Short mmCIF file of C-alpha atoms and ligand atoms in Angstrom, two decimals:
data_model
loop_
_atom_site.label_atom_id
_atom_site.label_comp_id
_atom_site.label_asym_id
_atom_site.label_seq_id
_atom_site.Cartn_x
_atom_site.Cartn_y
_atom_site.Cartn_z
CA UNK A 1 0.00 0.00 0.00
CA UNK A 2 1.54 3.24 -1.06
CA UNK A 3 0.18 7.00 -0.65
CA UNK A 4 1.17 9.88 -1.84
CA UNK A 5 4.46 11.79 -1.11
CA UNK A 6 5.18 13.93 2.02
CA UNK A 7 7.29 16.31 0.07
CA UNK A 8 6.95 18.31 3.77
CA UNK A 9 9.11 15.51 5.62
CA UNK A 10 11.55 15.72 2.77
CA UNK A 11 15.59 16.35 3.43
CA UNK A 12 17.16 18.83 1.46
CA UNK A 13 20.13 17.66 -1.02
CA UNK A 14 23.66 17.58 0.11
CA UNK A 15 22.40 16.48 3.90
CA UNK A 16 24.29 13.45 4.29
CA UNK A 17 21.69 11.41 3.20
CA UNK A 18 22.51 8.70 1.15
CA UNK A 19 22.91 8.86 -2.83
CA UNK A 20 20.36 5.87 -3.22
CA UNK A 21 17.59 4.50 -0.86
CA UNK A 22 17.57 1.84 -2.35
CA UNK A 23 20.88 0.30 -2.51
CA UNK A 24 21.78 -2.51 -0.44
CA UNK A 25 25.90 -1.93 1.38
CA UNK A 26 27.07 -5.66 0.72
CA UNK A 27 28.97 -4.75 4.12
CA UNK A 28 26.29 -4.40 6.09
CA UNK A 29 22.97 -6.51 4.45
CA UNK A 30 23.50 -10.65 4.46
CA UNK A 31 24.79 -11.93 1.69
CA UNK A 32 21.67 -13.14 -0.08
CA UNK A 33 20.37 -10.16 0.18
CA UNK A 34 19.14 -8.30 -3.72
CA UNK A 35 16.81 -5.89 -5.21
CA UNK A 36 14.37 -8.24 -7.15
CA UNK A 37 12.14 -6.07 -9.27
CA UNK A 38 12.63 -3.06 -7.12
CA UNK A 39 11.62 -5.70 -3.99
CA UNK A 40 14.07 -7.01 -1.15
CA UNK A 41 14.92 -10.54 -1.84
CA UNK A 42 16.87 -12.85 0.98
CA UNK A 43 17.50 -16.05 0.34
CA UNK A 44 15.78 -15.56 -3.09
CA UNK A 45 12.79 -15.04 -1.54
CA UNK A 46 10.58 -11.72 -1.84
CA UNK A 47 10.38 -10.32 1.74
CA UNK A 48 6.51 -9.40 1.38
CA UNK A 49 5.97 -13.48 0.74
CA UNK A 50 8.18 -14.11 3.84
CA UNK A 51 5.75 -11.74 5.65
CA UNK A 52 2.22 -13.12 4.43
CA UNK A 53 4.04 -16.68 5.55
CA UNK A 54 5.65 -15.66 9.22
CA UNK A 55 3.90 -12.53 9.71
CA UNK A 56 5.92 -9.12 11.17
CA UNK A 57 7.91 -8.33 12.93
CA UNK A 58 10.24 -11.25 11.45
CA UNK A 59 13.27 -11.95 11.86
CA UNK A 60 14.48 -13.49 8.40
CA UNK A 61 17.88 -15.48 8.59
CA UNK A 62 20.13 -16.72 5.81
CA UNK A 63 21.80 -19.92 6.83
CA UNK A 64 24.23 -19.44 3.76
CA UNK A 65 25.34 -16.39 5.43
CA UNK A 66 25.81 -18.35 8.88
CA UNK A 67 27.35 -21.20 7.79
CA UNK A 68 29.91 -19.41 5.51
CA UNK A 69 31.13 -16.95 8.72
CA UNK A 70 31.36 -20.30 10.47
CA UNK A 71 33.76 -21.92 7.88
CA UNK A 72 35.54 -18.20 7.42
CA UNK A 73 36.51 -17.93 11.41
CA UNK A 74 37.41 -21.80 10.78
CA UNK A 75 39.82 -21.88 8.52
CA UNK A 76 41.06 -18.06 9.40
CA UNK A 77 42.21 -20.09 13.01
CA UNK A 78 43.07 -23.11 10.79
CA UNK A 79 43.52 -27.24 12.56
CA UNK A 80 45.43 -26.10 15.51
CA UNK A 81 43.60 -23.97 17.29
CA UNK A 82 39.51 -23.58 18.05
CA UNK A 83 36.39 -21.48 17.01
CA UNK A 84 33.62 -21.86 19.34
CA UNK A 85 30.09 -20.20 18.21
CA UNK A 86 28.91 -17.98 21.60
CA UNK A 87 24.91 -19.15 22.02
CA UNK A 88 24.44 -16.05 23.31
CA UNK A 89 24.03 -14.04 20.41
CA UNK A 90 21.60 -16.56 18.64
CA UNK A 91 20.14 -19.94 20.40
CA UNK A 92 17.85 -22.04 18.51
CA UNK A 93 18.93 -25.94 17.66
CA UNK A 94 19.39 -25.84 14.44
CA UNK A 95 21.49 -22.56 14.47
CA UNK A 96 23.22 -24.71 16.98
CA UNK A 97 23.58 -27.64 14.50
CA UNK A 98 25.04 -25.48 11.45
CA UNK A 99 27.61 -24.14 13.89
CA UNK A 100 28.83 -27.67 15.08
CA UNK A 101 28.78 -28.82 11.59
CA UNK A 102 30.89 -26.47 10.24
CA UNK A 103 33.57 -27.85 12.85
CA UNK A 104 32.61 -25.00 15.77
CA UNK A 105 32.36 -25.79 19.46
CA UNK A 106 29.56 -23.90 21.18
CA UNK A 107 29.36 -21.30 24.23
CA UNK A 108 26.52 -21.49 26.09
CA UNK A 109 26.51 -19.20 29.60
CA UNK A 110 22.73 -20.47 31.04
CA UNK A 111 21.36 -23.50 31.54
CA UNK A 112 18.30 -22.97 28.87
CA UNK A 113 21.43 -22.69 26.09
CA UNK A 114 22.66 -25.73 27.66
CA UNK A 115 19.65 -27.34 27.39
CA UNK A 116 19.23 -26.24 24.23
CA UNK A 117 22.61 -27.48 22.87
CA UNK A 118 22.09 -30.94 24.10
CA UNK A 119 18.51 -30.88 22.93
CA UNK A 120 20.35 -30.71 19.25
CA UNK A 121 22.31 -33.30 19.96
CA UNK A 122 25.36 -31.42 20.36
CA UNK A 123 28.20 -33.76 22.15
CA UNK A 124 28.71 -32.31 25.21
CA UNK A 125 32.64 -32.18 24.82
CA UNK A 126 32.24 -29.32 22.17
CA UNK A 127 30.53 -27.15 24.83
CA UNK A 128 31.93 -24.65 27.15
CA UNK A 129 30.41 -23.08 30.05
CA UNK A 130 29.83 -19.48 30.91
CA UNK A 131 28.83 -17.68 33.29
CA UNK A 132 29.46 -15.65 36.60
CA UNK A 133 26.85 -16.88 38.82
CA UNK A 134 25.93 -20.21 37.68
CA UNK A 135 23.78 -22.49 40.03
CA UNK A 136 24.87 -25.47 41.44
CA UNK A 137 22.37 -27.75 39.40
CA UNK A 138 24.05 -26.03 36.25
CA UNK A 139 27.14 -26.90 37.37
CA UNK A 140 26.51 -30.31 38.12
CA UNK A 141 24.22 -30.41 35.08
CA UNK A 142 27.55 -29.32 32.81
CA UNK A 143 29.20 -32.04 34.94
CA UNK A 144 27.46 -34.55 34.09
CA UNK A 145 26.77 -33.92 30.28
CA UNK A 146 30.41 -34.35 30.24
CA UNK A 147 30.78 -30.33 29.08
CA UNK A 148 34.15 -29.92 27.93
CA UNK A 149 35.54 -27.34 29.49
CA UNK A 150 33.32 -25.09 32.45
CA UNK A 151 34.94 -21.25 32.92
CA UNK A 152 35.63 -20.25 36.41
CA UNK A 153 34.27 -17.13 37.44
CA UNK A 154 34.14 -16.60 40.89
CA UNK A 155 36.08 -18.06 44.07
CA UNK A 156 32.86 -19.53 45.35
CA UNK A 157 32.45 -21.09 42.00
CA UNK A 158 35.84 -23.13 42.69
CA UNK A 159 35.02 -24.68 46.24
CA UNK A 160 31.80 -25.95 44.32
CA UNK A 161 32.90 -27.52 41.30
CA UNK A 162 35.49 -29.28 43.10
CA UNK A 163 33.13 -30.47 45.39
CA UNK A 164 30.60 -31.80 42.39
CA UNK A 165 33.62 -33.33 41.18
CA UNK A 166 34.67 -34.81 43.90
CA UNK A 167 31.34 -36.40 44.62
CA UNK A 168 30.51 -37.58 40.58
CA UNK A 169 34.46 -38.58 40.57
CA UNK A 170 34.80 -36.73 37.79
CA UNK A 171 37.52 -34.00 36.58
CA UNK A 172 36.12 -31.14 34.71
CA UNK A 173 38.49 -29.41 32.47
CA UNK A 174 38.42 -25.47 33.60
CA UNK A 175 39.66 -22.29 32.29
CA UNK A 176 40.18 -19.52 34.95
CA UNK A 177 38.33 -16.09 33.31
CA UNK A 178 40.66 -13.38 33.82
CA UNK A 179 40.19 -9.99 33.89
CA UNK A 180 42.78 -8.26 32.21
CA UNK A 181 42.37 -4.37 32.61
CA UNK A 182 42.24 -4.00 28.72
CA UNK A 183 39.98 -0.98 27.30
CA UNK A 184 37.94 -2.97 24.86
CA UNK A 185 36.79 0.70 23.60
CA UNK A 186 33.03 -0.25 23.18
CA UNK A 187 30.16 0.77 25.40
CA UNK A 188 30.62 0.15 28.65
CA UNK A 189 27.64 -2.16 29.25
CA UNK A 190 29.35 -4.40 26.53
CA UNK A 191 32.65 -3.66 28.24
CA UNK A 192 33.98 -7.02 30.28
CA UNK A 193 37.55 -6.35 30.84
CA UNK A 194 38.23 -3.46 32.77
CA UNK A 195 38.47 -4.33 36.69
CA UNK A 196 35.14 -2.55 37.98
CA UNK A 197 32.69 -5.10 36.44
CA UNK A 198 31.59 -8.54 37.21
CA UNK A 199 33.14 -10.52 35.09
CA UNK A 200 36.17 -12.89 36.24
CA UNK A 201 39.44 -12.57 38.33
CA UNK A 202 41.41 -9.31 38.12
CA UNK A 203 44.72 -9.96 36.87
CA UNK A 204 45.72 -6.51 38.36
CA UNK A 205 44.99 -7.82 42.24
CA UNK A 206 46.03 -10.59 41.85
CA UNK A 207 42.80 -12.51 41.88
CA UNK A 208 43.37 -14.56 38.89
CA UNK A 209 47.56 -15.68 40.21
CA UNK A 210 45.25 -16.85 43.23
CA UNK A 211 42.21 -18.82 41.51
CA UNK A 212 45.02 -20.60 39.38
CA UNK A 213 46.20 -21.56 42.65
CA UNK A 214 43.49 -22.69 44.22
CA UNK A 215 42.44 -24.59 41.02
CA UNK A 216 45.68 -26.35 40.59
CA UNK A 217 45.52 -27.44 43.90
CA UNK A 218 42.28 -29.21 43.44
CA UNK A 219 43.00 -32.87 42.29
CA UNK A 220 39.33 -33.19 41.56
CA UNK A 221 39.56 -30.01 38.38
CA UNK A 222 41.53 -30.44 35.65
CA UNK A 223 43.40 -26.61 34.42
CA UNK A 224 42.97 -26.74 31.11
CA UNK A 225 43.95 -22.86 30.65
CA UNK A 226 42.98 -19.46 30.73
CA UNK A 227 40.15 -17.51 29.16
CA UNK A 228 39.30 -13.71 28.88
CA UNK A 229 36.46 -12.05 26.97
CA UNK A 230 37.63 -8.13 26.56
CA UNK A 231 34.02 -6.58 25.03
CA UNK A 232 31.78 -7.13 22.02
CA UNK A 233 31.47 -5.24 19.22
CA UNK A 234 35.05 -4.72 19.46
CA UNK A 235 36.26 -3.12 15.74
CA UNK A 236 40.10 -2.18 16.90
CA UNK A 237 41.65 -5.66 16.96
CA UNK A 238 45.40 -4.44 18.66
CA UNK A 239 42.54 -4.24 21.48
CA UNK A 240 42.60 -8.20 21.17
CA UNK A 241 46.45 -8.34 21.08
CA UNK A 242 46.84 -6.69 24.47
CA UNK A 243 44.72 -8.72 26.13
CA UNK A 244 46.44 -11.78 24.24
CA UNK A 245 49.95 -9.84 25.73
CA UNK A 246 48.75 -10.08 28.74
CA UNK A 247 47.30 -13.76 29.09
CA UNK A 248 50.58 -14.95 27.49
CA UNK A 249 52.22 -12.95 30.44
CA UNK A 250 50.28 -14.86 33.17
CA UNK A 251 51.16 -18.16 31.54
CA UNK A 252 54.26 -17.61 31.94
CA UNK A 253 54.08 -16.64 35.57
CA UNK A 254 52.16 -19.65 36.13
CA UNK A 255 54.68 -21.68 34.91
CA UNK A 256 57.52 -19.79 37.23
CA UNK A 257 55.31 -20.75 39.95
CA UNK A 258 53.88 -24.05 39.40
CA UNK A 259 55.90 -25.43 36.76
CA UNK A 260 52.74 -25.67 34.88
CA UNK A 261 51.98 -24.70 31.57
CA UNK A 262 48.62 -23.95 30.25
CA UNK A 263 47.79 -26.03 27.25
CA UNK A 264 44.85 -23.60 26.18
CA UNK A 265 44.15 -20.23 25.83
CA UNK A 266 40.40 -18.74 25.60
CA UNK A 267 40.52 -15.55 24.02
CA UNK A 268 36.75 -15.04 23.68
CA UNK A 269 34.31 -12.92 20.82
CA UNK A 270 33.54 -9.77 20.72
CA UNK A 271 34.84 -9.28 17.02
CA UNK A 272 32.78 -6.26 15.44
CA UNK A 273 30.33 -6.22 12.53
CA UNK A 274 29.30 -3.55 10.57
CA UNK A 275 25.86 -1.94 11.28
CA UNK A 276 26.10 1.23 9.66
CA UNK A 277 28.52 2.35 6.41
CA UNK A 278 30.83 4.36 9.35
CA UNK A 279 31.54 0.61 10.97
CA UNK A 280 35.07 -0.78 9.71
CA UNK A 281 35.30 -4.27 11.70
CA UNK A 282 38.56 -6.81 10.81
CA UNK A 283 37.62 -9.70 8.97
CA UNK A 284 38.03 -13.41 10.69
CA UNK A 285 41.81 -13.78 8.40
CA UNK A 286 43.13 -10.31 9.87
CA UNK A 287 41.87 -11.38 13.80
CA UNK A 288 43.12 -14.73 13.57
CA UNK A 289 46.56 -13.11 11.79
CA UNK A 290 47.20 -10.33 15.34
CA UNK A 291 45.88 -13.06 17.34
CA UNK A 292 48.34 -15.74 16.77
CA UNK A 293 51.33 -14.00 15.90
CA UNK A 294 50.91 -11.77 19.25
CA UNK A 295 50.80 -15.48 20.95
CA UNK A 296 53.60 -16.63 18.85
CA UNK A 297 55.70 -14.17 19.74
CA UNK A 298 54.78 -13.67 23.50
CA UNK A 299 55.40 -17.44 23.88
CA UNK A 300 58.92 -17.78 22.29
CA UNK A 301 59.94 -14.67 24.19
CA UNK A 302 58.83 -16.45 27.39
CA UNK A 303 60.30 -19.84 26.42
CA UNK A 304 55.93 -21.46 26.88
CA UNK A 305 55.21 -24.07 24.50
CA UNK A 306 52.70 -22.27 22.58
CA UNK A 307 49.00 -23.04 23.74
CA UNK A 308 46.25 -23.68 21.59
CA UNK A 309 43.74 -20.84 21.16
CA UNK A 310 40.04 -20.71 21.22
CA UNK A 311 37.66 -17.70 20.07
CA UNK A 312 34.21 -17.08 20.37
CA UNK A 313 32.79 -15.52 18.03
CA UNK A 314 28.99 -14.57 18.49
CA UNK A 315 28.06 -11.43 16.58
CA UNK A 316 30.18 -11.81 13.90
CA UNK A 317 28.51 -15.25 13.11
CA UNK A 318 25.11 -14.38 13.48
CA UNK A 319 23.99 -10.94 13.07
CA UNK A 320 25.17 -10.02 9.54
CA UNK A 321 23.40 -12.76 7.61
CA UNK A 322 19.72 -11.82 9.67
CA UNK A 323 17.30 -9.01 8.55
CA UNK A 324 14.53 -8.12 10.87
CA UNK A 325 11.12 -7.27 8.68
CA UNK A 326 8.41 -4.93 9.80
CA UNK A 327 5.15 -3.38 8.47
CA UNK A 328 4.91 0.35 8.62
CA UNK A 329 1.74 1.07 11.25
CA UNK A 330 1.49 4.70 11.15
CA UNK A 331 3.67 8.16 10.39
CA UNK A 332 4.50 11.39 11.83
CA UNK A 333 6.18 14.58 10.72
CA UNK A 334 7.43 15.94 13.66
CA UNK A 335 9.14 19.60 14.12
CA UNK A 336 12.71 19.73 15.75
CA UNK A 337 15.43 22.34 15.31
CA UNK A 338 13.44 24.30 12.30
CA UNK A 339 13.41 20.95 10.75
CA UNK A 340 11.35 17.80 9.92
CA UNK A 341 11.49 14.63 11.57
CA UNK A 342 9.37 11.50 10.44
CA UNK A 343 7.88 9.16 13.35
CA UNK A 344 7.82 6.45 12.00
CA UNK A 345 5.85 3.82 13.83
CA UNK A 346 6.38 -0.05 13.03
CA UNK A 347 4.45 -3.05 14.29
CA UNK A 348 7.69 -4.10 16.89
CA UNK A 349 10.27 -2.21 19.07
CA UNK A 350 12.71 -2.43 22.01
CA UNK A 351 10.80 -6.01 22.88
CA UNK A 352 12.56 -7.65 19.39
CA UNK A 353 15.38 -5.21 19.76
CA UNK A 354 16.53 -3.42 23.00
CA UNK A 355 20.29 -2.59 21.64
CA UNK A 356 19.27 0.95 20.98
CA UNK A 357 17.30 1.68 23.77
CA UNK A 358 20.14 -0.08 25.96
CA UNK A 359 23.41 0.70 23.91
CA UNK A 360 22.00 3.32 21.88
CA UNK A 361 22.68 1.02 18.84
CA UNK A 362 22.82 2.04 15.65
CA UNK A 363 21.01 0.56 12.40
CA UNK A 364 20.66 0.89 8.35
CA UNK A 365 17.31 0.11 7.51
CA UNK A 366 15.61 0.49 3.85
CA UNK A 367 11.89 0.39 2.82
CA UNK A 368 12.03 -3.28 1.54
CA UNK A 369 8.72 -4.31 -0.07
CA UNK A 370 9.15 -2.14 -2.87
CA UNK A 371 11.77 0.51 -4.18
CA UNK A 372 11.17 4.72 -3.86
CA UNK A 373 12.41 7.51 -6.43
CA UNK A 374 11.32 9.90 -3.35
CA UNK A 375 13.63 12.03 -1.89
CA UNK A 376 14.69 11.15 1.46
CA UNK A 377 13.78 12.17 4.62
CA UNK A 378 14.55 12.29 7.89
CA UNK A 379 13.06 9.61 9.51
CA UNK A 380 13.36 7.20 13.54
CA UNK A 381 12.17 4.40 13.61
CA UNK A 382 10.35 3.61 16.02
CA UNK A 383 8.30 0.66 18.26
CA UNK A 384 4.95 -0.05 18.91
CA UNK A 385 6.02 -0.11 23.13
CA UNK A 386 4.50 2.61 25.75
CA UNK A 387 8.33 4.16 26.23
CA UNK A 388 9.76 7.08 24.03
CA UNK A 389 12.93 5.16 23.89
CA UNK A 390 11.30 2.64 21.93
CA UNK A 391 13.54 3.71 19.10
CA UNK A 392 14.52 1.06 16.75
CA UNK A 393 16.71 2.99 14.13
CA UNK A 394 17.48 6.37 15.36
CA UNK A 395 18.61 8.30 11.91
CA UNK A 396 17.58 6.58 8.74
CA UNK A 397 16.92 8.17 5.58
CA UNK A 398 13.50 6.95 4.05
CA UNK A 399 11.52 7.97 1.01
CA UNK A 400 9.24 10.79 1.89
CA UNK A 401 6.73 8.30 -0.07
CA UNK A 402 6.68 5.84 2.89
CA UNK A 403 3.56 4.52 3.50
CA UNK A 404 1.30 2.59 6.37
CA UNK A 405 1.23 -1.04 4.65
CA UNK A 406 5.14 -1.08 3.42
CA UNK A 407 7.49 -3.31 4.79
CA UNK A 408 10.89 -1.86 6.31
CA UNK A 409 14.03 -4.12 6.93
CA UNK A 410 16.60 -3.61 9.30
CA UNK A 411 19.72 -5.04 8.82
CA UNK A 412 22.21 -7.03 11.22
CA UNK A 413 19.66 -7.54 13.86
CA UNK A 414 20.85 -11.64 14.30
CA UNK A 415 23.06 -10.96 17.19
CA UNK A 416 21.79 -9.93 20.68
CA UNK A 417 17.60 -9.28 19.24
CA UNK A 418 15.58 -12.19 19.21
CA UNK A 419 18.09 -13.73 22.12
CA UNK A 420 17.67 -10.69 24.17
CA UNK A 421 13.75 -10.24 23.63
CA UNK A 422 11.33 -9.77 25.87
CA UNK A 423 6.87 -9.72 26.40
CA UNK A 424 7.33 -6.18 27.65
CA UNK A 425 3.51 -4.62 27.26
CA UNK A 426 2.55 -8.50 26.80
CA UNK A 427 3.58 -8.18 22.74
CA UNK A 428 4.34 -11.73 21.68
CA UNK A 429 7.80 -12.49 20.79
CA UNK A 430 8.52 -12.63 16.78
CA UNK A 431 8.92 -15.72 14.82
CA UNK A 432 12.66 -16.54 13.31
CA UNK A 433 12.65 -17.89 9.88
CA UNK A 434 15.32 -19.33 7.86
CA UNK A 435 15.83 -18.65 4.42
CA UNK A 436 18.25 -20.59 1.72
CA UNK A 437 18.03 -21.04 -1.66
CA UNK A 438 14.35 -19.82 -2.51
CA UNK A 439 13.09 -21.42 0.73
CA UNK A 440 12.20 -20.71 3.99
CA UNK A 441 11.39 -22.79 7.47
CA UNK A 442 10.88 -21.56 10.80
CA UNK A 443 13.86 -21.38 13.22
CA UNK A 444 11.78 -20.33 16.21
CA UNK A 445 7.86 -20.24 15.90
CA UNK A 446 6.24 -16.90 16.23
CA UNK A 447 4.38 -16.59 19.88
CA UNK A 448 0.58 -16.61 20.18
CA UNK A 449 -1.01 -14.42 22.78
CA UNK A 450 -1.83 -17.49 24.23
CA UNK A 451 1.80 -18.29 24.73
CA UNK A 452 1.91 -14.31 26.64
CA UNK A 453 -1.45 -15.88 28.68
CA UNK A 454 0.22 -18.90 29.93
CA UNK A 455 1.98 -18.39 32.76
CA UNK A 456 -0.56 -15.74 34.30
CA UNK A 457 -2.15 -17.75 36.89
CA UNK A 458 -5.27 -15.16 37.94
C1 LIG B 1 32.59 -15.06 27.39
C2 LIG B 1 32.02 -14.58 26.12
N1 LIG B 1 32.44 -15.13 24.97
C3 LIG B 1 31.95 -14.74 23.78
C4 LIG B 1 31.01 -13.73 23.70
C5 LIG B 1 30.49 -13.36 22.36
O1 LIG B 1 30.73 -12.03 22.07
P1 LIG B 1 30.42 -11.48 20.60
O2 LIG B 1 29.04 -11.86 20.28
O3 LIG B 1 30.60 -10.03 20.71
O4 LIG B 1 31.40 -12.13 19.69
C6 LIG B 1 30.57 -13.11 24.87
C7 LIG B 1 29.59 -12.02 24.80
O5 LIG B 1 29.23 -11.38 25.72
C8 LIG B 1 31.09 -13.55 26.11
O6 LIG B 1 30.68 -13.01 27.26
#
């Protein structure tokens, strides 16, 4: 549905707008992604089928797109060393599935992504366990799935592993999370190595010299190594080589003192993607290049037999390739600083995205269900949720043509949405579709409202 043109909403030329609404940045839209007819395509499918199918909001996900990150971080880190997909940023089974058959491990920090993991059929050897506050059933749970290696957060979190252990007579293999003091230069909410946050053992204090010894003096745990998770959304990788510095550093004091050496070394995610055209992130080759040579090199100068690495990538795996589709519900011109901003209002919000209401996020996002020779205007997009910070794309340029009835697609939204969604005002939570090769099946099933009904016990 289409109405006539708002010429009053309309940005002047020479704005900073962008030369064509319509154009698609391969850096920033999955790879799938075309113009068919003047129509988003993903997957070679016409995003206003995928919406009389799933219904909007949708969250549209090229497993292509997924699978080939997977093998790029893969054979960036090459046979000797490890990619692990973080759960985090994604978590259905079958997302699960492509990642393990592409030769990834998998993160998983809760146990609902545990759960989830072993649901698929994952082994549980290719699984590591997050978290800093993990229950004791999760622990034992992890235990006795045979997890392959649990991360040590927290003193407390020592004393009761080794006691699980002790009682299963079992010998989990550990890494001790350290926090290394590095400025991961992101937001600070996405910030995890700097010493005034909850993750891990300060290296600094010497908090992580003294879990190491606490672990290695536990027959029932099993060090494996170390692990440390700087930030996400990370797009400066020499912030990754300082933290590797470092780690390298406190293998080699372990060794001094124990005569130990770690055979692993957890490096985490947090690799960058590009949301916007002003986004520059490294590509898997380049990390995996600073990454090892700063470990390389750290290691011969300290005489360590080199350990094998692990990343986690999360983001970088899953949010490119993932578009999230909504109708337009209604539009406003509003006035601000002698100018024109458009409202515009679509049938979602911060409950299927809360990164820019909680990061302040930003997003590209183009009309999708057909293409505009309008000139563009100023336009937010924004949710359907009783909060004016229900802002899903702050600043996009959109035809001044934009109608109720068309269908708008943000792009990059498979990383940290759907996984961080919510019922806030009791809105049911969007379906996830995947889309390959002129087909499309559901990932996750749209809720009903009487999913949102269910647990209210009045
Ligand atoms: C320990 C750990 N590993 C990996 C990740 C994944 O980060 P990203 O999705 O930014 O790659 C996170 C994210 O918070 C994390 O906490």
């Amino acid at each position: 549905m289409t109405s006539a043109a708002r010429p009053a909403g309309a940005s002047p030329p020479g704005d900073g707008s962008p030369a064509d609404l319509n154009a698609l940045d391969p850096a920033i839209w999955p790879r799938s992604a075309r113009r068919a007819g003047g129509v988003l395509t993903i997957g070679g499918l016409d995003v206003r089928d995928l919406a009389s199918e799933f219904g909007t909001p949708l969250f549209a996900c090229d497993e292509n797109d997924f699978r080939a990150r997977c093998r790029e971080f893969r054979s960036a880190f090459g046979d000797r060393d490890a990619v692990c997909y973080a759960a985090k940023a994604f978590c259905s089974r079958e997302v699960l599935r492509w990642a393990a058959a592409e030769g990834l491990g998998v993160d998983v920090c809760t146990e609902g992504e545990l759960e989830t993991a072993l649901s698929a059929g994952l082994p549980g050897p290719i699984l590591t366990l997050h978290g800093n506050n993990k229950s004791v059933a999760e622990l034992a749970r992890a235990t006795d799935a045979g997890v392959g290696h649990i991360v040590l957060d927290s003193f407390e979190e020592i004393a009761r592993l080794a006691y699980l252990a002790e009682q299963r007579h079992t010998r989990p293999k550990v890494l001790v999370r350290v926090t290394t003091g590095v400025d991961a230069r992101t937001h600070e909410y996405i910030a995890t190595a700097h010493d005034d946050q909850k993750f891990g053992f300060s290296l600094a204090s010497g908090a992580a010299a003294e879990a190491v010894r606490r672990v290695i003096a536990c027959p029932d745990l099993e060090l494996a190594g170390l692990h440390s998770h700087i930030g996400s959304q990370i797009t400066d990788p020499t912030r990754f080589q300082s933290a590797a510095e470092l780690m390298a550093g406190l293998a080699a004091a372990i060794r001094d003192e124990h005569g130990v050496e770690i055979a692993e070394l957890d490096l985490g995610g947090g690799f960058g993607i590009a949301y916007t055209a002003g986004d520059h992130p490294a590509d898997p080759l380049r990390i995996a290049r600073i990454l090892t040579s700063t470990v390389d090199a750290a290691c011969a100068a300290a005489g360590l037999t080199r350990p094998r690495l692990t990343v986690e990538p999360g983001r970088a795996i899953a949010g490119p390739g993932t578009i999230t589709l909504y109708e337009v519900g209604t539009i406003k011109d509003v006035p601000f600083d002698g100018g024109l901003r458009s409202y515009v209002s679509v049938d979602g919000g911060m409950s299927d995205n809360i990164r820019t209401a909680l990061y302040d996020a930003r997003y590209t996002c183009v009309l999708a269900s057909r293409e505009s020779t309008a000139p563009p205007a100023l336009s937010r997009v924004v949710g359907r949720h009783c909060e004016s910070g229900d802002i899903v794309v702050r600043d996009a340029y959109l035809p001044a043509d934009l109608a109720p009835g068309d269908l708008l697609a943000v792009a990059a939204t498979g990383a940290y949405c759907r996984s961080a969604a919510s019922n806030y005002n009791h809105v049911p939570r969007p379906a996830v579709a995947a889309v390959r090769d002129g087909s499309a099946r559901t990932l996750v099933r749209r809720e009903t409202m009487e999913d949102v009904l269910r647990l209210d016990a009045g």
